[in-house]
Tab-separated table of N, CA and C in Angstrom:
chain	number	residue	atom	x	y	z
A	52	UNK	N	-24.038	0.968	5.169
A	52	UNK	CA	-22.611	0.719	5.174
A	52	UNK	C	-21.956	1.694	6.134
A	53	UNK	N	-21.153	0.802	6.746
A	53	UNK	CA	-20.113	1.930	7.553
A	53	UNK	C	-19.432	3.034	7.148
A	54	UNK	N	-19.146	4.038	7.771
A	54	UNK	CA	-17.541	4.958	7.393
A	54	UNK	C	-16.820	4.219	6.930
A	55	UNK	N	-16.364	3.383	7.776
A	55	UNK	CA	-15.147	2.507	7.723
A	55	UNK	C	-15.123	1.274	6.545
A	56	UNK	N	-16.070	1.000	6.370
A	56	UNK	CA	-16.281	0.239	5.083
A	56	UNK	C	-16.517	0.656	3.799
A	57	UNK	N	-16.611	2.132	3.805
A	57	UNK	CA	-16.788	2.849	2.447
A	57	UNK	C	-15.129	3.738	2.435
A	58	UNK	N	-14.269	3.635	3.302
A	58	UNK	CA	-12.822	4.289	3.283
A	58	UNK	C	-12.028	3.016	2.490
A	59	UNK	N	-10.958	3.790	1.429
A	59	UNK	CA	-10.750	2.661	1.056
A	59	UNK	C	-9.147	1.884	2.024
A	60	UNK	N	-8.840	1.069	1.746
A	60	UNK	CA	-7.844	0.706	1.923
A	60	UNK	C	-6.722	1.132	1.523
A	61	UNK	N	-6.046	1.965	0.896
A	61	UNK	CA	-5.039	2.260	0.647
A	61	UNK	C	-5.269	3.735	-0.614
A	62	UNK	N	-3.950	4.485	-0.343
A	62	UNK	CA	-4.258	5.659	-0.825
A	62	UNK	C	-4.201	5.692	-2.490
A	63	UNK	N	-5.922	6.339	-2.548
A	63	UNK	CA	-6.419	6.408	-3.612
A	63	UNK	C	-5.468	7.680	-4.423
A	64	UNK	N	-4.606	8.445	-4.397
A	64	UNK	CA	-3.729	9.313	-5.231
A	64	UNK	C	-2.788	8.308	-5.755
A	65	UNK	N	-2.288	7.920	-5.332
A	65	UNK	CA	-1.150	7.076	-5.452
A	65	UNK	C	-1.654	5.772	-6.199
A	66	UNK	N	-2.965	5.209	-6.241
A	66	UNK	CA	-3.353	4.215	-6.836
A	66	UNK	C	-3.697	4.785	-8.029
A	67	UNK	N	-3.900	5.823	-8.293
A	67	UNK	CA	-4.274	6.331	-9.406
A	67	UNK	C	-3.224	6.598	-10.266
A	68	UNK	N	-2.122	7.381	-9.473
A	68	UNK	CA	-1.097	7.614	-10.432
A	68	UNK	C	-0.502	6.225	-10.792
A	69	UNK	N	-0.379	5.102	-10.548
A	69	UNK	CA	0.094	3.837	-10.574
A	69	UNK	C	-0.470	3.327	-11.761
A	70	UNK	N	-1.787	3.471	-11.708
A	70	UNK	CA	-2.421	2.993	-12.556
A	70	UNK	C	-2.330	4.060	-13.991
A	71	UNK	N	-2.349	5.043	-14.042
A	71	UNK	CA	-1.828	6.254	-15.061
A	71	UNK	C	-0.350	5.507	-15.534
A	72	UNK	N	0.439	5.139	-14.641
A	72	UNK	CA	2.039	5.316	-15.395
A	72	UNK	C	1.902	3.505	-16.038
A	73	UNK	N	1.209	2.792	-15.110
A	73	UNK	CA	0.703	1.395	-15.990
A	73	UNK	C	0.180	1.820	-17.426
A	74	UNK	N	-0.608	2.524	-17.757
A	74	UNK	CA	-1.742	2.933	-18.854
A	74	UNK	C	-0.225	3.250	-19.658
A	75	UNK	N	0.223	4.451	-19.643
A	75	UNK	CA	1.307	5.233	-20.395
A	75	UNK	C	2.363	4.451	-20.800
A	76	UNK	N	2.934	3.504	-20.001
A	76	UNK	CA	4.324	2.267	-20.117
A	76	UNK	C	3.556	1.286	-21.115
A	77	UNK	N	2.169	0.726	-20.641
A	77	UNK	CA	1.859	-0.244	-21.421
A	77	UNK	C	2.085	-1.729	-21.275
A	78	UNK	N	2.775	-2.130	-20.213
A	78	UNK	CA	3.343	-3.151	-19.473
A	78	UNK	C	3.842	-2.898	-18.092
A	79	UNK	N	3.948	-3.814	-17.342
A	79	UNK	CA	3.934	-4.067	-15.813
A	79	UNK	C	4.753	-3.337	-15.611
A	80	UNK	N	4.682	-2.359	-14.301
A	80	UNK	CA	5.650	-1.641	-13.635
A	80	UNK	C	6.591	-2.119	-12.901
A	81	UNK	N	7.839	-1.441	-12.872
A	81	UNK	CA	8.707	-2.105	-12.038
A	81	UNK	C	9.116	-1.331	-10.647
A	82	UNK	N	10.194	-1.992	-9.635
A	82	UNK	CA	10.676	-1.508	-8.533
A	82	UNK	C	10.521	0.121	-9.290
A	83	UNK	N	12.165	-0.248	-10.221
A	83	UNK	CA	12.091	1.349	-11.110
A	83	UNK	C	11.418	2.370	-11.520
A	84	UNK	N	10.510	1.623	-12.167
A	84	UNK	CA	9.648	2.991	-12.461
A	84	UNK	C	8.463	3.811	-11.145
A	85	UNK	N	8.722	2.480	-10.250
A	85	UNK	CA	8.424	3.329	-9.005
A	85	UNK	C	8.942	4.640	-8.460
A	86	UNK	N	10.284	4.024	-8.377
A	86	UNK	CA	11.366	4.926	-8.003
A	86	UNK	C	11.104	6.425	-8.435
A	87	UNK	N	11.132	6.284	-9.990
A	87	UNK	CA	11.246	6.952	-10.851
A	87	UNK	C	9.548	7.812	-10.388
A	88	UNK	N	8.412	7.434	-10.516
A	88	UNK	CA	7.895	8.026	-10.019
A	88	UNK	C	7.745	8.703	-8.669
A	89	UNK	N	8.524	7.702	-8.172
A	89	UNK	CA	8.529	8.853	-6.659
A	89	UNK	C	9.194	10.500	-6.700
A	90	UNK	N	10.316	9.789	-7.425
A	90	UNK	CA	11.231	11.043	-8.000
A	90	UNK	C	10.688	12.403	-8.699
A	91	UNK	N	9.974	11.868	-9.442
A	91	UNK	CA	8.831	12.831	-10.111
A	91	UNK	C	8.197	13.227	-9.298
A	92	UNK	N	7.510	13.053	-8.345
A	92	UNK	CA	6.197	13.549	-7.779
A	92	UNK	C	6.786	13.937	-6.166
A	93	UNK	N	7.973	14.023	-5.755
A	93	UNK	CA	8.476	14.041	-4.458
A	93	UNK	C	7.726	13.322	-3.628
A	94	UNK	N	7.531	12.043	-3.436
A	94	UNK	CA	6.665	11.459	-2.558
A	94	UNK	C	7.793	10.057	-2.475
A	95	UNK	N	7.496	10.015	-0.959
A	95	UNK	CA	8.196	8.782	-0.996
A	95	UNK	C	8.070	7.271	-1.207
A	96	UNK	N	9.566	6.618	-1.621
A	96	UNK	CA	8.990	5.541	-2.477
A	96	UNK	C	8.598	4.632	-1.663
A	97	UNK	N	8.593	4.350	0.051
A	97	UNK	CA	7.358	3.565	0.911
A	97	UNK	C	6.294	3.391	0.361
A	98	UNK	N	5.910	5.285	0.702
A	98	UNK	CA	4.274	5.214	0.932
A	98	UNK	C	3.572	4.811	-0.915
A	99	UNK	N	4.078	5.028	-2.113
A	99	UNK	CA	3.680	4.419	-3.488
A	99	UNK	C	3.632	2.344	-2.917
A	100	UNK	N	4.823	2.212	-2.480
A	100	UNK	CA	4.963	0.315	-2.683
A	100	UNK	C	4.011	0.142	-1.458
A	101	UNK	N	4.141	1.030	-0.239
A	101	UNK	CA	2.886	0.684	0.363
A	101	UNK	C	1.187	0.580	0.172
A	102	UNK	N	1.154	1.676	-1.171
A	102	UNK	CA	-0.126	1.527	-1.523
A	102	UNK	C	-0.333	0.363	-2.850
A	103	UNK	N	0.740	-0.464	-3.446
A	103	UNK	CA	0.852	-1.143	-4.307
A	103	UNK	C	0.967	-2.562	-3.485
A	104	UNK	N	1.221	-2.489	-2.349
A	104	UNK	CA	1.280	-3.858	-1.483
A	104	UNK	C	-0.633	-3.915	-1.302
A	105	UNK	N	-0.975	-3.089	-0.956
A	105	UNK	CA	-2.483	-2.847	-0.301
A	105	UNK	C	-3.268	-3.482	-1.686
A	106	UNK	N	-3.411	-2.513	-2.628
A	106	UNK	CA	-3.408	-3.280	-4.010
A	106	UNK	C	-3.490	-4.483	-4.189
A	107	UNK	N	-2.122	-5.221	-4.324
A	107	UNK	CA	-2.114	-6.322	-4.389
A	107	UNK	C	-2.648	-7.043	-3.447
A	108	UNK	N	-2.993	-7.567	-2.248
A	108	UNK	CA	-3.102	-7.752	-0.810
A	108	UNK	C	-5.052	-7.998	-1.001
A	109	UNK	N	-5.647	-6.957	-1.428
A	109	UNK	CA	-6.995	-6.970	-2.145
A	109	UNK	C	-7.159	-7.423	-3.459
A	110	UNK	N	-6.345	-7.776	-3.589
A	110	UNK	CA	-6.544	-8.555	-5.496
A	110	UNK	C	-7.341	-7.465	-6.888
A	111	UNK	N	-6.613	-5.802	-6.623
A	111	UNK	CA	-6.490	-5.575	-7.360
A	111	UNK	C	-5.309	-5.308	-8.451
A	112	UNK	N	-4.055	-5.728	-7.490
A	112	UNK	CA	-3.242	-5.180	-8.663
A	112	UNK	C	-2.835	-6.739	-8.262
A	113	UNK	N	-1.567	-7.094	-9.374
A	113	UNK	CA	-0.816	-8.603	-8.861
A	113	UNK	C	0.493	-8.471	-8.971
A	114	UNK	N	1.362	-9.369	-8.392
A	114	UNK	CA	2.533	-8.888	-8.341
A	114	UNK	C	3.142	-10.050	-8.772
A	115	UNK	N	4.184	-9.701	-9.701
A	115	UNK	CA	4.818	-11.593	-10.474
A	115	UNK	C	6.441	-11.283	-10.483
A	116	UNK	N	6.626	-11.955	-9.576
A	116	UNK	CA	8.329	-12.348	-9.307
A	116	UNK	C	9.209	-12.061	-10.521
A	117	UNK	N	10.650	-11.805	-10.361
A	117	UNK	CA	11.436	-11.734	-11.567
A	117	UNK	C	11.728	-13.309	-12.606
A	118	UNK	N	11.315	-13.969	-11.983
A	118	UNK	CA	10.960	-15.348	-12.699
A	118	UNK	C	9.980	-15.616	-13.263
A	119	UNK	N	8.822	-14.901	-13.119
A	119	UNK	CA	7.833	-14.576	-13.915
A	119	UNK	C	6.627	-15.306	-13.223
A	120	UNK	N	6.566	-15.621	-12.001
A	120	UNK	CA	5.748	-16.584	-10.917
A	120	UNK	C	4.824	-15.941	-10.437
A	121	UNK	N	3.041	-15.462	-10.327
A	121	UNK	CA	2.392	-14.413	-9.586
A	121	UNK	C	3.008	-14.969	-8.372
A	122	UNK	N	2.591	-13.846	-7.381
A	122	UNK	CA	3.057	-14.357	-6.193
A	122	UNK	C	2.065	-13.626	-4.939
A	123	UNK	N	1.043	-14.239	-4.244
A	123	UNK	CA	0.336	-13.757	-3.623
A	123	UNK	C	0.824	-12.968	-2.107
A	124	UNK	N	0.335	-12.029	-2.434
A	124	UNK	CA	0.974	-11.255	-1.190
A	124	UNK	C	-0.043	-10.840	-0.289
A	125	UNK	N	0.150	-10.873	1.182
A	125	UNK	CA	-0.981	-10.794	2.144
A	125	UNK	C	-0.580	-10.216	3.297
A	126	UNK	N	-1.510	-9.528	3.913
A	126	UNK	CA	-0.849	-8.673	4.779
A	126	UNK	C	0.748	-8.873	5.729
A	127	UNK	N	0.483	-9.991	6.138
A	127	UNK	CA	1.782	-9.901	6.942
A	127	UNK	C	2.842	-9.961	6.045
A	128	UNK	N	2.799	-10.544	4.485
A	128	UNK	CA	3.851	-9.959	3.692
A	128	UNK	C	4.574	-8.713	4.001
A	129	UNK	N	3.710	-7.363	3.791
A	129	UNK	CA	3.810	-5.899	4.848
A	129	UNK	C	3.861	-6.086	5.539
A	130	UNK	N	3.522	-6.410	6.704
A	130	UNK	CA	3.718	-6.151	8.009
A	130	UNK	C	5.339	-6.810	8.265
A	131	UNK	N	5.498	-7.526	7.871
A	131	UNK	CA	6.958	-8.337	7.906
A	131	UNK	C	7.977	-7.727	7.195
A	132	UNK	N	7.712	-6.271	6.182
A	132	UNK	CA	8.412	-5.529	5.651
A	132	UNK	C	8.964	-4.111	6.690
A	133	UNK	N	8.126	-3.691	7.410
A	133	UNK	CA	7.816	-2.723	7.782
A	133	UNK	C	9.072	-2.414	9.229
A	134	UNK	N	10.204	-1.628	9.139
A	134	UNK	CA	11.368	-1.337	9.779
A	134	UNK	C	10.959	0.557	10.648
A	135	UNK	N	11.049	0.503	11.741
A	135	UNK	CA	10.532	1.561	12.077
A	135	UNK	C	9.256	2.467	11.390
A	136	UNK	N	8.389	1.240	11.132
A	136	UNK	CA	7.348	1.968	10.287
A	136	UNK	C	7.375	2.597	9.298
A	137	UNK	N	8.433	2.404	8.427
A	137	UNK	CA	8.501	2.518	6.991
A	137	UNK	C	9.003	1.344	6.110
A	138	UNK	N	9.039	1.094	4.870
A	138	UNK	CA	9.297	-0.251	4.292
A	138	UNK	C	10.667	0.639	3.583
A	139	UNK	N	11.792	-0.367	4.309
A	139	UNK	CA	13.187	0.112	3.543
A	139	UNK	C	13.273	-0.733	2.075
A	140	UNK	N	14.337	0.047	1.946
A	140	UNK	CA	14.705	0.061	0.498
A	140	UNK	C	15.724	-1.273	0.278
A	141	UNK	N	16.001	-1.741	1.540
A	141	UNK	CA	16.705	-3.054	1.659
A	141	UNK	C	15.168	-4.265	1.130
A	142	UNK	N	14.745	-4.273	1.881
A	142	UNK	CA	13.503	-4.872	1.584
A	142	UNK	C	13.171	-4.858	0.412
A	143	UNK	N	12.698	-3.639	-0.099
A	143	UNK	CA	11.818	-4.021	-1.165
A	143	UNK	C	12.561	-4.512	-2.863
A	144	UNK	N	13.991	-4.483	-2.204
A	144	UNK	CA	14.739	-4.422	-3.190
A	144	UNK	C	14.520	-6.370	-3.354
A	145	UNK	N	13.630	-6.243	-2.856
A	145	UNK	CA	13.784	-7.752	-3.227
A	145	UNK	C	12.236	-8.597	-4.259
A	146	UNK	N	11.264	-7.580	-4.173
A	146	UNK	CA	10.614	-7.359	-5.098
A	146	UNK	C	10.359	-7.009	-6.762
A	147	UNK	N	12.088	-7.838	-7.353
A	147	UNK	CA	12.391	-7.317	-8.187
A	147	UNK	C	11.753	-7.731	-9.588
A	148	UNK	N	10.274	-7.973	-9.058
A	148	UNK	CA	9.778	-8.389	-10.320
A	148	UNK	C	8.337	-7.367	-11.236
A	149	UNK	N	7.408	-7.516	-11.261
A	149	UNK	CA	6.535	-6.848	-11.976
A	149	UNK	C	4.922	-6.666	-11.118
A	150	UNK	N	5.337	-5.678	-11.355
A	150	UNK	CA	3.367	-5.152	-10.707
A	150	UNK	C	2.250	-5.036	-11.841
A	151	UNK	N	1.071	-5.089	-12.154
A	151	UNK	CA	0.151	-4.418	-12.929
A	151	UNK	C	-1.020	-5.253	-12.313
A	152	UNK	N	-2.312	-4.288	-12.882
A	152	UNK	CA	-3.535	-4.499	-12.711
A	152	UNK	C	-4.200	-5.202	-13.346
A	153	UNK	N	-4.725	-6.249	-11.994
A	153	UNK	CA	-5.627	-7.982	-11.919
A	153	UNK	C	-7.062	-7.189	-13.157
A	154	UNK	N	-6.623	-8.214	-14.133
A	154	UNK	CA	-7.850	-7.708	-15.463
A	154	UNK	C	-8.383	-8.980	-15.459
A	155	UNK	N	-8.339	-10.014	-14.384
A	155	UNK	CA	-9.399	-11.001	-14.487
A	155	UNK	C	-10.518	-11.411	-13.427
């Protein structure tokens, strides 16, 4: 196997803590409690939804609309987010539905 095929796709701190504040809440995370974790951890709230887009994007986490619809997201989803190389807060504000981790 390659370097490059054993690196993962998206940052493993941040997938972890995601998956920690999933475990602790007990139900799907929101925009908010993103926020809220960014807030906590001084990290910005891009680079967390950027590693929760990556996530989803690989079919480990899923992401289900505020209507309650999964909704498959794929790279150029991101890439079509992405405003001077960061994902604004205009944007993602439109993600106003639920994240958690694909258990099937």
């Amino acid at each position: 196997m390659s370097s490059e095929e054993s690196m993962p796709r998206w940052d493993v701190a941040l997938a972890a803590m995601a998956l920690d504040a999933w475990k602790k809440k007990g139900s799907p995370l929101t925009l908010e409690d993103f926020r809220r974790l960014a807030g906590e951890h001084a990290i910005r709230l891009d680079d967390i939804m950027e590693t929760q887009f990556l996530l989803a994007i690989h079919g480990e986490w899923r992401y289900t609309d505020a209507s309650g619809v999964e909704q498959k997201l794929e790279q150029e989803t991101l890439d079509n987010l992405y405003v001077k190389r960061r994902l604004s807060e205009k944007d993602l504000a439109t993600f106003d539905g639920s994240w958690e981790p694909r258990q099937d």
